Tab-separated table of C-alpha atoms in Angstrom:
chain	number	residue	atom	x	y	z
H	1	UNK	CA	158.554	129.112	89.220
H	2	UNK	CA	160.230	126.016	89.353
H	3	UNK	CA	162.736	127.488	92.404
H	4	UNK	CA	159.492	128.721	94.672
H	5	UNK	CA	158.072	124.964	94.025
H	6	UNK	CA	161.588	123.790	95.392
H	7	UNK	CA	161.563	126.235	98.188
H	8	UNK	CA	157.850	125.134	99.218
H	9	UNK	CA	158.644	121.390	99.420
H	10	UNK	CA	161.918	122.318	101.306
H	11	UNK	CA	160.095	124.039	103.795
H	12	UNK	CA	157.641	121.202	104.064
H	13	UNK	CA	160.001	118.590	104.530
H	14	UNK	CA	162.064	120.611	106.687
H	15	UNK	CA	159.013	120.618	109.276
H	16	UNK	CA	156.892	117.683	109.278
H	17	UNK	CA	155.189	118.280	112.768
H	18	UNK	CA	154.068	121.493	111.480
H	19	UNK	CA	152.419	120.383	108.587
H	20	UNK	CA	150.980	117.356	110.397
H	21	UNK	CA	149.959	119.414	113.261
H	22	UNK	CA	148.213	121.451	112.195
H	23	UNK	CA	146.088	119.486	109.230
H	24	UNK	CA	144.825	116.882	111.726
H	25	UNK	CA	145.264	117.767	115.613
H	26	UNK	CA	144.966	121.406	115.494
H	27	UNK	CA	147.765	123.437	117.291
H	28	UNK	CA	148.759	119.838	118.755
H	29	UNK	CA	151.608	118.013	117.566
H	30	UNK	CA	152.689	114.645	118.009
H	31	UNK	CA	154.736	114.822	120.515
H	32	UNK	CA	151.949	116.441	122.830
H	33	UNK	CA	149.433	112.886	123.242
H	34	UNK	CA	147.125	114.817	125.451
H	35	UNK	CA	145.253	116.545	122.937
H	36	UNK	CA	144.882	113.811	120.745
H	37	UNK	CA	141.587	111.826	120.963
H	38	UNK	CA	141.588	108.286	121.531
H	39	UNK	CA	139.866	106.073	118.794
H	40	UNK	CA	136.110	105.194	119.910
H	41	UNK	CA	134.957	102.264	120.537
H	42	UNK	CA	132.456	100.447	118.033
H	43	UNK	CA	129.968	98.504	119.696
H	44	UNK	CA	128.498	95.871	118.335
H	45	UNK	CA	124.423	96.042	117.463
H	46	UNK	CA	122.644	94.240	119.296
H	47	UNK	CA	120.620	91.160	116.476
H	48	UNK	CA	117.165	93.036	116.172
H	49	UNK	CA	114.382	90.010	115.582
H	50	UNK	CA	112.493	91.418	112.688
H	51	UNK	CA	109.188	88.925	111.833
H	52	UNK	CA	108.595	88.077	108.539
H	53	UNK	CA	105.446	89.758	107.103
H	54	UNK	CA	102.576	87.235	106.565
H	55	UNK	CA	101.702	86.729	103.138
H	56	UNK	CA	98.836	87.824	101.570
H	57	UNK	CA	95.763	85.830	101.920
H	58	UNK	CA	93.625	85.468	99.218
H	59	UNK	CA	89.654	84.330	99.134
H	60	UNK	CA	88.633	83.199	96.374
H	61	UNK	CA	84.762	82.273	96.064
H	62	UNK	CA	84.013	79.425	93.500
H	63	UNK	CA	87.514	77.890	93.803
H	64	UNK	CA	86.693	74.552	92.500
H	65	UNK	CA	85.499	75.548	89.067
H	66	UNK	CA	86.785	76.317	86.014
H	67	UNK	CA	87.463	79.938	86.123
H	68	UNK	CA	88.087	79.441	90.104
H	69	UNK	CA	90.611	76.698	90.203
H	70	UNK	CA	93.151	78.470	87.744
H	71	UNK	CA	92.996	81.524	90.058
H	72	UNK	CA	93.877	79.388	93.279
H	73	UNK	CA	96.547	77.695	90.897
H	74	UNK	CA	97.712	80.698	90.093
H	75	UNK	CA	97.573	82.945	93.613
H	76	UNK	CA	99.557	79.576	95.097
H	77	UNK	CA	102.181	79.624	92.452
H	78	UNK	CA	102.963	83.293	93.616
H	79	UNK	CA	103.340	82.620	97.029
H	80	UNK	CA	99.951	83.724	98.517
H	81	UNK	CA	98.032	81.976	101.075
H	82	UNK	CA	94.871	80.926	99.363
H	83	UNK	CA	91.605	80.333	100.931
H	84	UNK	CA	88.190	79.169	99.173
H	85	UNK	CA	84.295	79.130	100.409
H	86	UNK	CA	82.463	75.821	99.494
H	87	UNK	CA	79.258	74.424	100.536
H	88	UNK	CA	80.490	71.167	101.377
H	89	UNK	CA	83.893	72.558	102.484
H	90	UNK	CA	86.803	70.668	101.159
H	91	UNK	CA	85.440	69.705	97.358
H	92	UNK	CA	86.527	65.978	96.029
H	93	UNK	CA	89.167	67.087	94.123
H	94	UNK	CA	92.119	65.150	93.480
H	95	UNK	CA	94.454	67.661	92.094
H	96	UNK	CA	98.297	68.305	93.753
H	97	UNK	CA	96.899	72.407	94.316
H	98	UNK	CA	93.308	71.653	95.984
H	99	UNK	CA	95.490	70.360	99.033
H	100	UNK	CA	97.277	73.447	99.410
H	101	UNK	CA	94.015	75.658	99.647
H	102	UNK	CA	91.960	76.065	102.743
H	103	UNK	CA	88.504	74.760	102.439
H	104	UNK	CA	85.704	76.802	104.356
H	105	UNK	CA	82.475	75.631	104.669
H	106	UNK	CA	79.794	78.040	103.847
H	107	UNK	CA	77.040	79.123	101.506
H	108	UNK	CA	77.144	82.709	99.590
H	109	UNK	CA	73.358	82.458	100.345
H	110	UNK	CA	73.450	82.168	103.464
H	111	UNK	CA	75.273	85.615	104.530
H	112	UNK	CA	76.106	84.682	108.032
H	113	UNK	CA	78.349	81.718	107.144
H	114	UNK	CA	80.778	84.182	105.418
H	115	UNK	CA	82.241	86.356	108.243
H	116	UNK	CA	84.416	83.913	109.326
H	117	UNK	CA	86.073	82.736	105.627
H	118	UNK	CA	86.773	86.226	105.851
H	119	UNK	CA	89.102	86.725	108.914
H	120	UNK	CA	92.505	88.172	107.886
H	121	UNK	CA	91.980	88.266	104.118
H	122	UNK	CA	93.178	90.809	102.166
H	123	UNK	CA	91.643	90.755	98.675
H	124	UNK	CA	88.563	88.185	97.536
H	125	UNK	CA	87.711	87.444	93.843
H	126	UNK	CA	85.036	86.331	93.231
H	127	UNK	CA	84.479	83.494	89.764
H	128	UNK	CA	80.876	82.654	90.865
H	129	UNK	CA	78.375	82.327	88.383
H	130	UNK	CA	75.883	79.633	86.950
H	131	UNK	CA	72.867	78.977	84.368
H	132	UNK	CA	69.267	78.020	84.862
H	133	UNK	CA	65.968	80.213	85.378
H	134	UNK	CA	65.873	83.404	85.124
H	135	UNK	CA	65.109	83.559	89.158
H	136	UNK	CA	68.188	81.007	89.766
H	137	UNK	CA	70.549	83.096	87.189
H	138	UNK	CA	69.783	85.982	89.651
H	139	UNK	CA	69.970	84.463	92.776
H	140	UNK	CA	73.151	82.750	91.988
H	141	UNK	CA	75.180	85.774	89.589
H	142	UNK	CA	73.496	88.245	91.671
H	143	UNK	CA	72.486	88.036	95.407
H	144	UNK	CA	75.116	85.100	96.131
H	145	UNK	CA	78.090	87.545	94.878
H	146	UNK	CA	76.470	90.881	96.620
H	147	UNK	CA	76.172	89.122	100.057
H	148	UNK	CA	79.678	88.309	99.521
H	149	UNK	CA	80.499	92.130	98.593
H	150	UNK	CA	78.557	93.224	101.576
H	151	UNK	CA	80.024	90.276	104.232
H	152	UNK	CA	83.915	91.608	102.285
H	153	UNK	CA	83.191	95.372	103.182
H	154	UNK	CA	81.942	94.489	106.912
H	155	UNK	CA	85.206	92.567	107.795
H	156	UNK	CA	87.197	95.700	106.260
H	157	UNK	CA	88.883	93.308	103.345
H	158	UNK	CA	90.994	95.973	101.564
H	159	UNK	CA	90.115	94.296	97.956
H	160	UNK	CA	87.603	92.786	95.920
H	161	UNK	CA	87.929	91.228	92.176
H	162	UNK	CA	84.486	90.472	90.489
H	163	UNK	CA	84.575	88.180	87.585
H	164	UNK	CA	81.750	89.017	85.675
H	165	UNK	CA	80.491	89.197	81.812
H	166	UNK	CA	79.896	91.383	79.076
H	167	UNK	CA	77.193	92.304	77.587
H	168	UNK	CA	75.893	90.741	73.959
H	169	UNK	CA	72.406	91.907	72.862
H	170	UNK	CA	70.639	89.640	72.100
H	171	UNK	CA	72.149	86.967	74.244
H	172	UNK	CA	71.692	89.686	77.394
H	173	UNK	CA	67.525	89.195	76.882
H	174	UNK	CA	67.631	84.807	76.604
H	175	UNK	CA	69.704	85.285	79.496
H	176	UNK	CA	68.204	88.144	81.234
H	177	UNK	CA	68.727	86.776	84.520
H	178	UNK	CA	72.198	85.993	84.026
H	179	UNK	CA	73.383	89.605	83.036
H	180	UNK	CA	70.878	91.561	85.446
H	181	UNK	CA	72.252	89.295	88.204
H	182	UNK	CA	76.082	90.674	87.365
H	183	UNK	CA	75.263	93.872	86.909
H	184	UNK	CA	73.575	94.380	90.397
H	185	UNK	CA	76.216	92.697	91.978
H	186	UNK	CA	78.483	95.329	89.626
H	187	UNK	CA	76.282	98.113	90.990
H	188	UNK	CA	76.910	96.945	94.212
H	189	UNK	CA	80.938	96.347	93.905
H	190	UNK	CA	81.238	99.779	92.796
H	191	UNK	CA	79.325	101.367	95.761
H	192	UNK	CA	81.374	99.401	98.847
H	193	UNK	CA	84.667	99.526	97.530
H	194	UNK	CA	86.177	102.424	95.636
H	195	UNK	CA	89.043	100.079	94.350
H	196	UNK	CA	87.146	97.316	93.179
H	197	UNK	CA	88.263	95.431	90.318
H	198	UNK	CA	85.685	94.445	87.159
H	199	UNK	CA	86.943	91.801	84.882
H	200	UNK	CA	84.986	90.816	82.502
């Protein structure tokens, strides 16, 4: 065994051109430059000017209260362009985050002055809600937050996040307003956008 291993590496050794030859270039050997290829050529890539993706923009409708202003704080903090709808436009807050929001003028009741909050905005949420009559509870949990559903849907906005409230017995009938405002405005989430979001 050991004398057949000699003999192999021998033979080997004895003819490197062989060996060589025919591994890499075929029936070439080095001697014969003609058949060998030349090395290519790498060309450099030409820079390709790839545009940063815009972030997300983000509505949010009652952005200056409670529930409201810790979602802006919040959508900011993670890098998303943030947007709110206020009657008055830019409210009188003097908070570091309220600068870095921008203010639209417009009224929820008032359906027409929503289309253009809503230009290039991917996902609303909605945090409006309020107390009083029964009629104003409606008007303001319910009609206010559907017209924004409806103006959302219209402008294609992919998204839609409804803060709303759940229901308590016997505080759903003092407040009947209140809770059949939300759940129309639920009723009406659920029917113009198939991914809507409930939080309650």
């Amino acid at each position: 065994m050991r004398s057949s291993v000699a003999r192999l590496i021998r033979s080997s050794s004895a003819s490197p051109s062989r060996l060589s030859g025919n591994a890499f270039f075929g029936n070439a050997t080095p001697s014969d430059q003609r058949h060998i290829e030349k090395p290519f050529k790498v060309k450099e890539a030409e820079p390709v000017n790839v545009t940063k993706p815009s972030p997300h923009k983000l509505l949010v409708l009652g952005g200056s209260g409670f529930v409201g202003s810790h979602v802006c704080k919040e959508a900011l903090d993670k890098g998303l362009v943030v947007s709110s709808l206020n009657r008055s436009g830019k409210p009188s807050l003097n908070e570091p985050w309220a600068d870095k929001v921008i203010w639209n003028q417009g009224n929820l009741l008032e359906p027409a002055s929503l289309k253009d909050a809503m230009d290039n905005v991917s996902a609303v949420v909605s945090c409006v809600g309020g107390f009083g009559s029964n009629s104003f509870m409606y008007k303001i949990n319910g009609t206010a937050n559907i017209n924004a559903i409806r103006a959302a849907a219209e402008k294609g906005v992919k998204r839609f996040v409804y803060v709303s409230a759940a229901d308590f017995g016997l505080v759903n009938y003092l407040l009947q307003g209140y809770y059949e405002g939300k759940r129309a405005s639920e009723a009406e989430l659920l029917s113009k956008f198939t991914y809507g979001v409930l939080d309650s």
